[in-house]
Tab-separated table of C-alpha atoms and ligand atoms in Angstrom:
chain	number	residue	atom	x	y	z
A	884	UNK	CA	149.260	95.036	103.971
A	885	UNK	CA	146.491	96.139	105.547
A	886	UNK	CA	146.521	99.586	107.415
A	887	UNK	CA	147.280	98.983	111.172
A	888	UNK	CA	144.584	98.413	113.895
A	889	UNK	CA	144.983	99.826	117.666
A	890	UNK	CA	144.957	97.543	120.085
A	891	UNK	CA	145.249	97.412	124.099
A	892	UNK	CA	146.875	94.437	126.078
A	893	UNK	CA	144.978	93.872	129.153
A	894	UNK	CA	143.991	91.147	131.074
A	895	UNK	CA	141.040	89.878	133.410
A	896	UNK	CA	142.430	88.308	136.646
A	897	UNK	CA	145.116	86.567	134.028
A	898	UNK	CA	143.197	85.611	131.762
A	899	UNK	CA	145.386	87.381	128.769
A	900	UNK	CA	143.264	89.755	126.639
A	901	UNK	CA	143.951	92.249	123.371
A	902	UNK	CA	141.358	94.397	122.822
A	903	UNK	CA	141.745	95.850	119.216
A	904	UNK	CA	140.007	99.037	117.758
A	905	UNK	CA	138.124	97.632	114.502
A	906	UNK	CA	136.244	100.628	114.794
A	907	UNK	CA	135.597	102.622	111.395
A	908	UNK	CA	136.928	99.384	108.826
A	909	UNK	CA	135.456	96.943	107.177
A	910	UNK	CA	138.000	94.444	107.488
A	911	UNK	CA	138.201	91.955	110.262
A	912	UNK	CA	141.037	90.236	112.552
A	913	UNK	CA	141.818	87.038	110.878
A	914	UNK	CA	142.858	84.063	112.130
A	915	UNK	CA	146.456	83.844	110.751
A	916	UNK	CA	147.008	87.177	112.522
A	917	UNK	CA	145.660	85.828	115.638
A	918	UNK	CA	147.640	82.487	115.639
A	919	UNK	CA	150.623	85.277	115.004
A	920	UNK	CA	150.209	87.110	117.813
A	921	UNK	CA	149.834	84.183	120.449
A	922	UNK	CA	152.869	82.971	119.068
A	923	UNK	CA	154.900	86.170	119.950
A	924	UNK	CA	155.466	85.789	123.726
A	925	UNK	CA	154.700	89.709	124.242
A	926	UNK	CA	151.549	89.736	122.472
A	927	UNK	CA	150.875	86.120	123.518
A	928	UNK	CA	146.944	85.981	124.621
A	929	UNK	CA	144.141	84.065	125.292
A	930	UNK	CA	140.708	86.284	123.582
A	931	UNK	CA	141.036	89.100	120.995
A	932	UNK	CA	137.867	91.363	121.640
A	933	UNK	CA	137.431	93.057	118.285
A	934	UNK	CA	135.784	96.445	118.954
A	935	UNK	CA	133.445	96.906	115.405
A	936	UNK	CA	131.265	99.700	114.632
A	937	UNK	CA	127.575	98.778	116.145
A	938	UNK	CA	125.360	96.709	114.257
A	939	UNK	CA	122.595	97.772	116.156
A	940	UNK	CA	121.660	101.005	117.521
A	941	UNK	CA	120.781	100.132	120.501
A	942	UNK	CA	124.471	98.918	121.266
A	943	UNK	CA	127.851	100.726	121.625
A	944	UNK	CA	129.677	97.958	119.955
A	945	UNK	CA	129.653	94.621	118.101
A	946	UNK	CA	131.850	92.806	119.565
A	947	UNK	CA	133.856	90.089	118.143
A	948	UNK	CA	135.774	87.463	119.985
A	949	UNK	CA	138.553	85.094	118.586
A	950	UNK	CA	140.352	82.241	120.240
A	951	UNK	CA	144.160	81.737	120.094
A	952	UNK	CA	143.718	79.362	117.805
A	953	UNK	CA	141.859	81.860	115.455
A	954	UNK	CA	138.499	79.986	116.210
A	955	UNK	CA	135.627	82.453	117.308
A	956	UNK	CA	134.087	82.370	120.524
A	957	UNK	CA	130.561	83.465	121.608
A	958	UNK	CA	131.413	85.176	124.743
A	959	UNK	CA	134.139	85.573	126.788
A	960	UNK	CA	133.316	87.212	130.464
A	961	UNK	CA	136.688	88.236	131.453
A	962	UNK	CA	137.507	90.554	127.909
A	963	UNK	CA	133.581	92.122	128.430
A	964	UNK	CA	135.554	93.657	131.738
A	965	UNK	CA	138.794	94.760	129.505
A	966	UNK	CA	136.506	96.204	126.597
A	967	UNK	CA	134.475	97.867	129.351
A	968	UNK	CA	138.106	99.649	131.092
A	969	UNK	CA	139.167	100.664	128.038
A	970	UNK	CA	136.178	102.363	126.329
A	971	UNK	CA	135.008	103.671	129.692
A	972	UNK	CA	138.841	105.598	129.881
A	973	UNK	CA	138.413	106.631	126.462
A	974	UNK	CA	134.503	108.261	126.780
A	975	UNK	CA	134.205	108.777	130.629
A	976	UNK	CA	130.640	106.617	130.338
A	977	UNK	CA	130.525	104.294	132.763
A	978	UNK	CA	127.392	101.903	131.433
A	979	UNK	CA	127.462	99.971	128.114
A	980	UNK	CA	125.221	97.660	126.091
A	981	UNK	CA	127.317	95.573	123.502
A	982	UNK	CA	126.762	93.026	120.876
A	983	UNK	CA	128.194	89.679	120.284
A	984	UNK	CA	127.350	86.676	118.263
A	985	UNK	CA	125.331	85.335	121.025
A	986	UNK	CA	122.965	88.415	121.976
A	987	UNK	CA	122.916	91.402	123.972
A	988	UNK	CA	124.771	92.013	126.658
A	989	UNK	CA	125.273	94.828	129.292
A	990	UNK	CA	127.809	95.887	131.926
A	991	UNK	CA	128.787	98.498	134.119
A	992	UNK	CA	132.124	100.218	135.647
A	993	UNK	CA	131.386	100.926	139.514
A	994	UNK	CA	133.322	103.718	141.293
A	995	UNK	CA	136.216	101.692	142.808
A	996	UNK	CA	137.000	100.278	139.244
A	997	UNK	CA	135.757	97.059	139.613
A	998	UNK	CA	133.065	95.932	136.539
A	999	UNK	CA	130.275	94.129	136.228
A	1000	UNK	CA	128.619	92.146	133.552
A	1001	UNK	CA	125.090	90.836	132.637
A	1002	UNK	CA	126.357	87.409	131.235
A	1003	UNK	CA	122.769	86.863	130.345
A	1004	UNK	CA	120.718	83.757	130.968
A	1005	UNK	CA	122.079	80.056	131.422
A	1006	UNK	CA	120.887	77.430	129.019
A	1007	UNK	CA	120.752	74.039	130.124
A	1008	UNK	CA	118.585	72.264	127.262
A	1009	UNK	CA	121.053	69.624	125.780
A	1010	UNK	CA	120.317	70.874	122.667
A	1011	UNK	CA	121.307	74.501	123.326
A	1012	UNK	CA	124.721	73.187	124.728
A	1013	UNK	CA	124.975	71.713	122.600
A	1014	UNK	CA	125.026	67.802	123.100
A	1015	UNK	CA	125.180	65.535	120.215
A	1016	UNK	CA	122.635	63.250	121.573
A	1017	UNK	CA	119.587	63.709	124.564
A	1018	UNK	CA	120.726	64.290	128.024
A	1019	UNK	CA	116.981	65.000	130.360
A	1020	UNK	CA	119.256	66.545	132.893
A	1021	UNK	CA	122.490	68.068	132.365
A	1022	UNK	CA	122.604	68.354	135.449
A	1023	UNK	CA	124.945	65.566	135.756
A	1024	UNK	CA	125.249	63.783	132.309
A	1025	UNK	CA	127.465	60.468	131.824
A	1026	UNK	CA	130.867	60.928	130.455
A	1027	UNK	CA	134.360	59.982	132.411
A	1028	UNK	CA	138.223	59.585	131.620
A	1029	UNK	CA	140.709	57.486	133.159
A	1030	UNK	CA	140.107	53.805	134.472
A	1031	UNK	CA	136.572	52.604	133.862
A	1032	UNK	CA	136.323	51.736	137.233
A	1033	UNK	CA	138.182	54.673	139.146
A	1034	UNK	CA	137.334	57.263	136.814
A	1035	UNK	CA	139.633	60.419	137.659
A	1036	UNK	CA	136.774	62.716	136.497
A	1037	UNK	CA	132.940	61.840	135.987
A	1038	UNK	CA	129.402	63.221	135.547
A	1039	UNK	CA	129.837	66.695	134.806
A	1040	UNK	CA	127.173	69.393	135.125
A	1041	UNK	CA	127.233	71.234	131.494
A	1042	UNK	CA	125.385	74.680	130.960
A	1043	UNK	CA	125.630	77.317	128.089
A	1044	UNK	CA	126.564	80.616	129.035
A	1045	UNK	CA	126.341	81.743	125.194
A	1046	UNK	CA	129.480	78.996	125.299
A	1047	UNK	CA	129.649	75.404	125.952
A	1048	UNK	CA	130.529	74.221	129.248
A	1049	UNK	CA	130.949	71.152	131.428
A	1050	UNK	CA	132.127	71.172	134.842
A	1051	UNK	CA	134.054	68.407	136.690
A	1052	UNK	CA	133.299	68.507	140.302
A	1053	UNK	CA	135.830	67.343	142.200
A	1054	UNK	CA	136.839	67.315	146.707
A	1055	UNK	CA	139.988	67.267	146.238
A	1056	UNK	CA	142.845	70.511	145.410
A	1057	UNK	CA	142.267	71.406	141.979
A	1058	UNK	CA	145.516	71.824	141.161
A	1059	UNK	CA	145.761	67.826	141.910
A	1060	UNK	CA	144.482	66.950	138.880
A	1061	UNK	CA	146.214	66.889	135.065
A	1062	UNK	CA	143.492	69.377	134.031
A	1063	UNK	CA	146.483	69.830	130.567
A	1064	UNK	CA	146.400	66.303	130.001
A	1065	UNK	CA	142.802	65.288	130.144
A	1066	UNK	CA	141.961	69.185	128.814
A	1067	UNK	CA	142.381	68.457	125.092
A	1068	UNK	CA	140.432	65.074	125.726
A	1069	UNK	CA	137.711	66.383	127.105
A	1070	UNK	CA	137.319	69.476	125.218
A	1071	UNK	CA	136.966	67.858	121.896
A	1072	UNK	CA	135.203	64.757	122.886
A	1073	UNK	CA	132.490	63.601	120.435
A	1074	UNK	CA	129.441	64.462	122.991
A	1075	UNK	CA	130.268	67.810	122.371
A	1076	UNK	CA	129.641	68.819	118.581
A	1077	UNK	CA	131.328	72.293	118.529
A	1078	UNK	CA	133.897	71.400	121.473
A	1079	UNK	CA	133.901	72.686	125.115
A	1080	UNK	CA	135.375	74.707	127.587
A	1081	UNK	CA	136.483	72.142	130.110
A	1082	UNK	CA	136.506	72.748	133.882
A	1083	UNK	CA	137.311	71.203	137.678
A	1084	UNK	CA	135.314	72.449	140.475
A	1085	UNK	CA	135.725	72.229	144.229
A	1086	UNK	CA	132.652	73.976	146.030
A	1087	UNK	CA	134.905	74.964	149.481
A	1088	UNK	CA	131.407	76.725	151.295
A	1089	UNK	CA	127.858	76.962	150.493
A	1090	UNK	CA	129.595	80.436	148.798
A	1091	UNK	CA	132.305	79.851	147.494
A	1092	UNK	CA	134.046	77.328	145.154
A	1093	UNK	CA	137.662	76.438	143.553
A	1094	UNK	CA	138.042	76.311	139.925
A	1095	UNK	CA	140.379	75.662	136.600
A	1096	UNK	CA	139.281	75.722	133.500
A	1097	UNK	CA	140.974	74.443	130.026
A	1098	UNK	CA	139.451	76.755	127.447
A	1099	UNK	CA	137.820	75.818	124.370
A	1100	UNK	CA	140.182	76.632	121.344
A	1101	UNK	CA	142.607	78.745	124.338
A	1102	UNK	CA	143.753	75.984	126.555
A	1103	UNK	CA	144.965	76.091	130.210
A	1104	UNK	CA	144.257	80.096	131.124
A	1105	UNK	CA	144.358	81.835	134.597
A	1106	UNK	CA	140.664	82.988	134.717
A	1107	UNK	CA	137.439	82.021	132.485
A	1108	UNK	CA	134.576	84.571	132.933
A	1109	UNK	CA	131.949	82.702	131.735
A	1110	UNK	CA	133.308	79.182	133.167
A	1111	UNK	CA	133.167	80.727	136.776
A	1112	UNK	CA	129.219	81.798	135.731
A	1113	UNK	CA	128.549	78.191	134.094
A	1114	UNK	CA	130.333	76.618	137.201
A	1115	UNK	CA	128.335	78.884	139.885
A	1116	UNK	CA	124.960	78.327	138.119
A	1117	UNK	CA	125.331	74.470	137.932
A	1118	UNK	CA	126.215	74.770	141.526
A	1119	UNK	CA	123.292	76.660	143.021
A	1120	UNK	CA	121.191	74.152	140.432
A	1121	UNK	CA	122.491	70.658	142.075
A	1122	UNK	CA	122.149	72.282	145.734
A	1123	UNK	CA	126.213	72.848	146.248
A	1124	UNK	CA	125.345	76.483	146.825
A	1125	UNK	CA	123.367	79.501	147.065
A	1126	UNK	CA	122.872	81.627	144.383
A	1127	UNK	CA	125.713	84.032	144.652
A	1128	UNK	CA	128.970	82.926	145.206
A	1129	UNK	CA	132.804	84.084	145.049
A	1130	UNK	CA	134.797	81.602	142.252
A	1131	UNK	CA	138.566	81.413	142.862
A	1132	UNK	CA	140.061	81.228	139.500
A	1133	UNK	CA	144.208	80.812	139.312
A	1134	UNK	CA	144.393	84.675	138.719
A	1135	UNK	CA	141.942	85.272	141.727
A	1136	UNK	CA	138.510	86.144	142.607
A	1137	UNK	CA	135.653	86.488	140.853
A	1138	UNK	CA	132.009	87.237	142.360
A	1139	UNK	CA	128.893	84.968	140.346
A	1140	UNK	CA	125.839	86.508	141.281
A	1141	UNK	CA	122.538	83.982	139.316
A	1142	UNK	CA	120.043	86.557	139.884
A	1143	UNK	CA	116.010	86.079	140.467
A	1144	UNK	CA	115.592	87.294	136.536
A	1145	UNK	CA	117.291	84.431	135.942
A	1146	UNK	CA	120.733	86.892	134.366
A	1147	UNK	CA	124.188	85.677	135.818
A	1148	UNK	CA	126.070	88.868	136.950
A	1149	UNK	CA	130.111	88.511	137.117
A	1150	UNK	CA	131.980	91.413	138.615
A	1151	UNK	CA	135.747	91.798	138.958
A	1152	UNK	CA	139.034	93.703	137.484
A	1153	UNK	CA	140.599	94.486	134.139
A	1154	UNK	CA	143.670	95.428	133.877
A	1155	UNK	CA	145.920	97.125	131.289
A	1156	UNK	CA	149.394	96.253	130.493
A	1157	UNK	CA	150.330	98.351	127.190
A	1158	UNK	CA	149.079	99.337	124.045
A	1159	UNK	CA	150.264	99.221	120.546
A	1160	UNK	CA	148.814	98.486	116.698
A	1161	UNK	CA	149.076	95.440	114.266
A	1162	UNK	CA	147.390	94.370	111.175
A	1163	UNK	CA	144.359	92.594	111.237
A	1164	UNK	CA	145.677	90.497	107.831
A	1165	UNK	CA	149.085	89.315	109.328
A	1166	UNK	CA	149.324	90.333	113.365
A	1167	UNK	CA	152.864	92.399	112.437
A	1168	UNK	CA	152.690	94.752	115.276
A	1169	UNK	CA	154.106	97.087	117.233
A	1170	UNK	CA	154.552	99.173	120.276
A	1171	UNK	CA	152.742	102.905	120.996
A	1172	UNK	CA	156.091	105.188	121.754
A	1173	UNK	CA	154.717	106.703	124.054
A	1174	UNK	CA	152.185	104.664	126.622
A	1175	UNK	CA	150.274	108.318	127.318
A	1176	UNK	CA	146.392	106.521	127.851
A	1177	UNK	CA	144.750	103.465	128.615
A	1178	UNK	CA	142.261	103.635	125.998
A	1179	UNK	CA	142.487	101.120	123.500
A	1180	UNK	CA	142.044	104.307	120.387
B	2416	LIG	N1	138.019	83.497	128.716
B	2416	LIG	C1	136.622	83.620	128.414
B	2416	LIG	C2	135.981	82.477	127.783
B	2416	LIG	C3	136.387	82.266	126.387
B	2416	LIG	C4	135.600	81.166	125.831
B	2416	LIG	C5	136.240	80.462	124.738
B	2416	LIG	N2	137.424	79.726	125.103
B	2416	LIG	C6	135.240	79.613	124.002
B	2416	LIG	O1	134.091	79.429	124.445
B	2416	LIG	O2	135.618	79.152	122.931
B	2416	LIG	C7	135.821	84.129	129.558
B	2416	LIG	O3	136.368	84.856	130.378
B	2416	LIG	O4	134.611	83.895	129.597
Protein backbone atom coordinates (compact mmCIF):
# COMPACT_ATOMS: atom_id res chain seq x y z
CA UNK A 1 0.00 0.00 0.00
CA UNK A 2 1.12 3.08 -0.79
CA UNK A 3 1.44 5.83 1.99
CA UNK A 4 -1.76 8.02 1.99
CA UNK A 5 -2.21 11.26 -0.08
CA UNK A 6 -4.29 14.45 1.30
CA UNK A 7 -6.91 15.38 -0.52
CA UNK A 8 -9.79 18.19 -0.43
CA UNK A 9 -13.43 17.64 -1.81
CA UNK A 10 -14.58 20.73 -3.39
CA UNK A 11 -16.50 21.62 -6.15
CA UNK A 12 -16.85 24.43 -8.94
CA UNK A 13 -20.53 25.51 -9.33
CA UNK A 14 -21.21 21.44 -9.11
CA UNK A 15 -19.00 20.37 -11.04
CA UNK A 16 -17.53 17.66 -8.33
CA UNK A 17 -13.77 18.12 -7.72
CA UNK A 18 -10.89 16.29 -5.34
CA UNK A 19 -8.00 18.09 -5.19
CA UNK A 20 -5.19 15.75 -3.82
CA UNK A 21 -1.74 16.83 -2.33
CA UNK A 22 0.89 14.82 -4.60
CA UNK A 23 3.19 17.22 -3.35
CA UNK A 24 6.73 15.79 -2.17
CA UNK A 25 6.15 11.88 -3.96
CA UNK A 26 7.00 10.45 -6.80
CA UNK A 27 4.14 8.35 -7.25
CA UNK A 28 1.05 9.35 -9.10
CA UNK A 29 -2.94 8.89 -8.75
CA UNK A 30 -3.76 5.96 -10.84
CA UNK A 31 -6.56 5.18 -12.57
CA UNK A 32 -7.90 2.15 -10.58
CA UNK A 33 -7.88 4.51 -7.58
CA UNK A 34 -9.74 7.03 -9.46
CA UNK A 35 -12.45 4.67 -10.93
CA UNK A 36 -12.54 3.72 -6.91
CA UNK A 37 -13.31 6.77 -5.68
CA UNK A 38 -16.16 7.80 -8.23
CA UNK A 39 -17.62 4.68 -7.37
CA UNK A 40 -17.95 5.53 -3.59
CA UNK A 41 -20.95 7.92 -3.53
CA UNK A 42 -19.05 10.26 -0.87
CA UNK A 43 -15.99 10.61 -2.76
CA UNK A 44 -17.92 10.32 -6.04
CA UNK A 45 -16.36 13.17 -8.52
CA UNK A 46 -16.01 14.40 -11.74
CA UNK A 47 -11.81 15.80 -12.05
CA UNK A 48 -9.02 14.79 -9.62
CA UNK A 49 -6.52 17.84 -9.72
CA UNK A 50 -3.27 16.22 -8.65
CA UNK A 51 -1.18 18.93 -6.94
CA UNK A 52 2.76 17.68 -8.00
CA UNK A 53 5.85 19.36 -7.10
CA UNK A 54 6.64 22.08 -10.05
CA UNK A 55 8.26 21.01 -13.05
CA UNK A 56 9.15 24.31 -13.86
CA UNK A 57 10.28 27.11 -11.84
CA UNK A 58 8.44 29.47 -13.05
CA UNK A 59 5.18 27.62 -11.79
CA UNK A 60 3.75 26.82 -8.31
CA UNK A 61 2.50 23.51 -9.42
CA UNK A 62 2.21 20.81 -12.10
CA UNK A 63 -0.90 20.03 -12.22
CA UNK A 64 -2.40 16.83 -13.18
CA UNK A 65 -5.96 16.16 -14.10
CA UNK A 66 -7.78 12.71 -14.32
CA UNK A 67 -11.24 11.88 -15.50
CA UNK A 68 -13.65 9.56 -13.61
CA UNK A 69 -12.96 7.13 -15.78
CA UNK A 70 -9.16 7.33 -14.92
CA UNK A 71 -8.51 8.93 -18.44
CA UNK A 72 -6.39 12.25 -18.20
CA UNK A 73 -7.63 15.45 -19.18
CA UNK A 74 -5.74 18.56 -20.43
CA UNK A 75 -7.53 21.14 -18.54
CA UNK A 76 -10.33 21.39 -16.57
CA UNK A 77 -11.51 25.24 -15.74
CA UNK A 78 -13.71 24.61 -12.88
CA UNK A 79 -10.81 22.43 -10.56
CA UNK A 80 -8.09 25.51 -11.67
CA UNK A 81 -10.75 27.56 -9.24
CA UNK A 82 -10.71 24.61 -6.42
CA UNK A 83 -6.76 24.20 -6.66
CA UNK A 84 -6.61 28.00 -6.55
CA UNK A 85 -9.11 28.10 -2.93
CA UNK A 86 -7.27 25.65 -1.49
CA UNK A 87 -3.58 26.61 -1.95
CA UNK A 88 -4.50 30.27 -1.60
CA UNK A 89 -6.04 29.15 2.25
CA UNK A 90 -3.06 27.22 2.80
CA UNK A 91 -0.19 30.16 1.74
CA UNK A 92 -2.31 33.42 1.99
CA UNK A 93 -0.97 34.23 -1.89
CA UNK A 94 -3.57 35.19 -3.79
CA UNK A 95 -1.91 34.90 -7.60
CA UNK A 96 -0.64 31.61 -9.11
CA UNK A 97 0.98 30.35 -12.32
CA UNK A 98 0.48 26.48 -12.73
CA UNK A 99 1.38 23.79 -15.11
CA UNK A 100 -0.61 21.27 -16.91
CA UNK A 101 -0.15 19.00 -19.82
CA UNK A 102 -1.37 21.62 -22.10
CA UNK A 103 0.82 24.80 -21.07
CA UNK A 104 0.89 27.50 -18.71
CA UNK A 105 -1.71 28.79 -17.09
CA UNK A 106 -2.46 31.61 -14.53
CA UNK A 107 -5.23 32.67 -12.14
CA UNK A 108 -6.07 34.84 -9.46
CA UNK A 109 -8.28 34.91 -6.07
CA UNK A 110 -10.07 38.48 -5.93
CA UNK A 111 -11.12 39.90 -2.53
CA UNK A 112 -14.78 38.71 -2.39
CA UNK A 113 -13.54 35.06 -3.06
CA UNK A 114 -14.51 34.72 -6.37
CA UNK A 115 -11.39 33.39 -8.91
CA UNK A 116 -10.34 33.91 -12.03
CA UNK A 117 -8.49 31.99 -14.63
CA UNK A 118 -6.38 32.65 -17.81
CA UNK A 119 -7.77 29.57 -19.78
CA UNK A 120 -5.29 30.58 -22.38
CA UNK A 121 -5.89 30.90 -26.10
CA UNK A 122 -8.70 29.06 -28.22
CA UNK A 123 -7.60 26.85 -31.05
CA UNK A 124 -9.79 26.41 -33.83
CA UNK A 125 -7.42 24.70 -36.56
CA UNK A 126 -9.12 21.24 -37.18
CA UNK A 127 -6.06 19.78 -36.65
CA UNK A 128 -5.43 21.19 -33.16
CA UNK A 129 -9.00 19.92 -32.13
CA UNK A 130 -8.42 17.60 -33.17
CA UNK A 131 -10.56 16.41 -36.25
CA UNK A 132 -9.79 13.26 -37.98
CA UNK A 133 -10.20 14.72 -41.33
CA UNK A 134 -10.14 18.76 -42.79
CA UNK A 135 -12.84 20.99 -41.62
CA UNK A 136 -11.82 25.00 -43.31
CA UNK A 137 -14.14 26.32 -40.69
CA UNK A 138 -15.03 24.82 -37.53
CA UNK A 139 -17.00 27.19 -37.22
CA UNK A 140 -19.88 25.08 -38.02
CA UNK A 141 -18.60 21.62 -39.28
CA UNK A 142 -21.12 18.78 -40.58
CA UNK A 143 -22.04 16.14 -38.17
CA UNK A 144 -25.85 15.39 -36.81
CA UNK A 145 -27.81 12.60 -34.79
CA UNK A 146 -31.27 11.62 -34.96
CA UNK A 147 -33.46 11.47 -38.25
CA UNK A 148 -31.49 12.40 -41.35
CA UNK A 149 -33.96 14.72 -42.17
CA UNK A 150 -34.99 16.34 -38.70
CA UNK A 151 -31.77 16.06 -37.16
CA UNK A 152 -32.26 16.73 -33.25
CA UNK A 153 -28.74 18.27 -33.15
CA UNK A 154 -26.51 19.56 -36.17
CA UNK A 155 -23.47 21.64 -37.20
CA UNK A 156 -21.66 22.23 -34.17
CA UNK A 157 -19.05 24.94 -33.63
CA UNK A 158 -15.85 22.91 -32.14
CA UNK A 159 -12.82 24.85 -30.51
CA UNK A 160 -9.87 23.60 -28.28
CA UNK A 161 -9.55 25.12 -25.08
CA UNK A 162 -6.37 22.80 -24.33
CA UNK A 163 -9.56 20.13 -24.63
CA UNK A 164 -11.74 19.12 -27.39
CA UNK A 165 -14.97 20.66 -27.78
CA UNK A 166 -18.06 20.87 -29.97
CA UNK A 167 -21.01 22.82 -29.22
CA UNK A 168 -24.64 22.10 -30.26
CA UNK A 169 -26.53 25.25 -30.61
CA UNK A 170 -29.82 24.88 -30.01
CA UNK A 171 -33.41 27.73 -29.40
CA UNK A 172 -35.00 25.70 -27.54
CA UNK A 173 -34.68 24.85 -23.23
CA UNK A 174 -31.67 22.93 -22.88
CA UNK A 175 -32.88 20.76 -20.59
CA UNK A 176 -35.34 19.62 -23.63
CA UNK A 177 -32.98 17.67 -25.11
CA UNK A 178 -31.53 13.86 -24.13
CA UNK A 179 -28.08 15.50 -23.80
CA UNK A 180 -27.38 11.50 -21.65
CA UNK A 181 -28.57 9.72 -24.51
CA UNK A 182 -26.97 11.33 -27.49
CA UNK A 183 -23.82 12.31 -24.90
CA UNK A 184 -21.95 9.00 -25.24
CA UNK A 185 -22.74 9.17 -29.11
CA UNK A 186 -21.43 12.16 -29.71
CA UNK A 187 -18.54 12.17 -27.49
CA UNK A 188 -16.88 9.22 -29.00
CA UNK A 189 -17.89 9.67 -32.54
CA UNK A 190 -15.18 8.80 -35.11
CA UNK A 191 -14.65 12.67 -36.25
CA UNK A 192 -13.21 13.10 -33.08
CA UNK A 193 -9.88 10.98 -32.68
CA UNK A 194 -9.26 11.42 -28.89
CA UNK A 195 -13.15 11.92 -28.04
CA UNK A 196 -14.96 15.17 -26.99
CA UNK A 197 -16.55 17.05 -24.48
CA UNK A 198 -20.05 17.35 -25.84
CA UNK A 199 -22.27 20.41 -25.33
CA UNK A 200 -25.96 22.23 -26.06
CA UNK A 201 -26.04 25.88 -26.25
CA UNK A 202 -28.86 28.40 -26.16
CA UNK A 203 -27.42 32.06 -26.62
CA UNK A 204 -30.59 33.86 -24.45
CA UNK A 205 -28.89 37.76 -25.15
CA UNK A 206 -26.13 39.13 -27.11
CA UNK A 207 -24.47 38.31 -23.30
CA UNK A 208 -25.50 35.67 -22.14
CA UNK A 209 -26.14 31.99 -23.11
CA UNK A 210 -27.66 28.53 -21.64
CA UNK A 211 -25.55 25.55 -21.53
CA UNK A 212 -25.05 21.56 -20.65
CA UNK A 213 -22.32 19.83 -21.28
CA UNK A 214 -21.63 15.82 -21.30
CA UNK A 215 -17.96 15.60 -20.39
CA UNK A 216 -15.38 13.78 -22.13
CA UNK A 217 -14.43 10.58 -20.07
CA UNK A 218 -16.89 12.38 -16.91
CA UNK A 219 -20.29 12.36 -18.41
CA UNK A 220 -23.38 14.51 -17.57
CA UNK A 221 -21.73 17.15 -14.80
CA UNK A 222 -23.29 20.39 -13.34
CA UNK A 223 -20.63 22.89 -14.65
CA UNK A 224 -17.68 22.53 -17.38
CA UNK A 225 -15.10 25.39 -17.07
CA UNK A 226 -13.59 25.13 -20.15
CA UNK A 227 -16.95 24.10 -22.13
CA UNK A 228 -18.54 27.50 -20.97
CA UNK A 229 -15.01 29.22 -22.50
CA UNK A 230 -15.17 26.92 -25.79
CA UNK A 231 -19.01 27.69 -25.95
CA UNK A 232 -18.55 31.66 -25.34
CA UNK A 233 -15.62 31.89 -27.83
CA UNK A 234 -17.48 30.03 -30.68
CA UNK A 235 -20.24 32.39 -29.89
CA UNK A 236 -18.62 35.80 -30.14
CA UNK A 237 -16.80 33.97 -33.42
CA UNK A 238 -20.25 33.14 -35.42
CA UNK A 239 -21.72 36.71 -34.31
CA UNK A 240 -24.23 35.18 -31.40
CA UNK A 241 -22.43 37.51 -29.03
CA UNK A 242 -20.03 39.92 -27.81
CA UNK A 243 -17.00 39.01 -26.43
CA UNK A 244 -17.77 38.66 -22.80
CA UNK A 245 -20.59 36.92 -21.71
CA UNK A 246 -22.25 35.24 -18.47
CA UNK A 247 -22.73 31.10 -19.26
CA UNK A 248 -25.47 29.50 -17.13
CA UNK A 249 -24.23 26.11 -16.39
CA UNK A 250 -26.78 23.61 -14.22
CA UNK A 251 -24.73 24.60 -11.04
CA UNK A 252 -24.98 28.39 -12.03
CA UNK A 253 -23.11 31.21 -13.40
CA UNK A 254 -20.09 31.53 -14.86
CA UNK A 255 -18.56 34.88 -16.45
CA UNK A 256 -16.41 34.12 -20.15
CA UNK A 257 -14.50 37.04 -20.76
CA UNK A 258 -12.38 36.31 -24.78
CA UNK A 259 -10.09 39.07 -24.23
CA UNK A 260 -8.28 41.45 -27.04
CA UNK A 261 -4.89 39.19 -26.35
CA UNK A 262 -6.82 36.72 -27.60
CA UNK A 263 -6.71 34.69 -23.57
CA UNK A 264 -10.29 33.48 -22.45
CA UNK A 265 -10.70 34.59 -18.76
CA UNK A 266 -13.39 32.45 -16.61
CA UNK A 267 -14.17 33.73 -13.16
CA UNK A 268 -16.47 32.16 -10.58
CA UNK A 269 -16.60 30.07 -7.08
CA UNK A 270 -14.97 27.04 -5.53
CA UNK A 271 -16.20 25.59 -2.92
CA UNK A 272 -15.06 23.13 -0.22
CA UNK A 273 -17.01 20.35 1.17
CA UNK A 274 -14.44 18.20 3.40
CA UNK A 275 -11.17 16.89 3.41
CA UNK A 276 -9.62 13.59 4.02
CA UNK A 277 -6.55 11.17 2.54
CA UNK A 278 -6.49 8.00 0.26
CA UNK A 279 -3.94 6.14 -1.63
CA UNK A 280 -2.98 7.08 -4.87
CA UNK A 281 -2.48 3.00 -5.76
CA UNK A 282 -6.04 1.86 -4.64
CA UNK A 283 -8.38 5.17 -3.67
CA UNK A 284 -8.94 3.42 0.11
CA UNK A 285 -9.63 6.58 1.90
CA UNK A 286 -10.70 8.22 4.62
CA UNK A 287 -12.02 11.10 6.57
CA UNK A 288 -9.72 14.07 8.46
CA UNK A 289 -11.17 13.78 12.30
CA UNK A 290 -11.18 16.83 12.69
CA UNK A 291 -12.29 19.29 9.55
CA UNK A 292 -9.94 22.27 11.31
CA UNK A 293 -8.79 24.01 7.54
CA UNK A 294 -9.71 24.24 4.11
CA UNK A 295 -6.42 23.65 2.73
CA UNK A 296 -6.05 20.66 0.85
CA UNK A 297 -2.28 19.81 3.11
N1 LIG B 1 -14.86 19.98 -15.87
C1 LIG B 1 -13.78 20.53 -16.62
C2 LIG B 1 -13.50 19.95 -17.92
C3 LIG B 1 -12.92 18.60 -17.85
C4 LIG B 1 -12.58 18.16 -19.20
C5 LIG B 1 -12.56 16.72 -19.38
N2 LIG B 1 -13.85 16.08 -19.25
C6 LIG B 1 -11.87 16.36 -20.67
O1 LIG B 1 -11.56 17.23 -21.50
O2 LIG B 1 -11.60 15.18 -20.81
C7 LIG B 1 -13.82 22.02 -16.69
O3 LIG B 1 -14.35 22.63 -15.77
O4 LIG B 1 -13.23 22.59 -17.60
Amino acid sequence: MAERAQFAKMNGLGNEIIVADMRGRVDHILPAAAIALDHDSATKFDQIMAIHAPRRPDTEAFIEIINSDGTQAQTCGNGMRCVVQALASETGKREFTFETIAGILTAHEHPDGLISVDMGKPRFDWQEIPLAEPFHDTRQIELQIGPIDAPVLHSPSVASMGNPHAIFWVDQDVWTYDLERFGPLLENHPIFPERANISIAHVTSRNAITLRTWERGAGLTRACGSAACASAVSAARTGRTERTVTVTVPGGPLVIEWLENDHVLMTGPAEWEFSGSFDPATGAWQRDESQPSQGVA
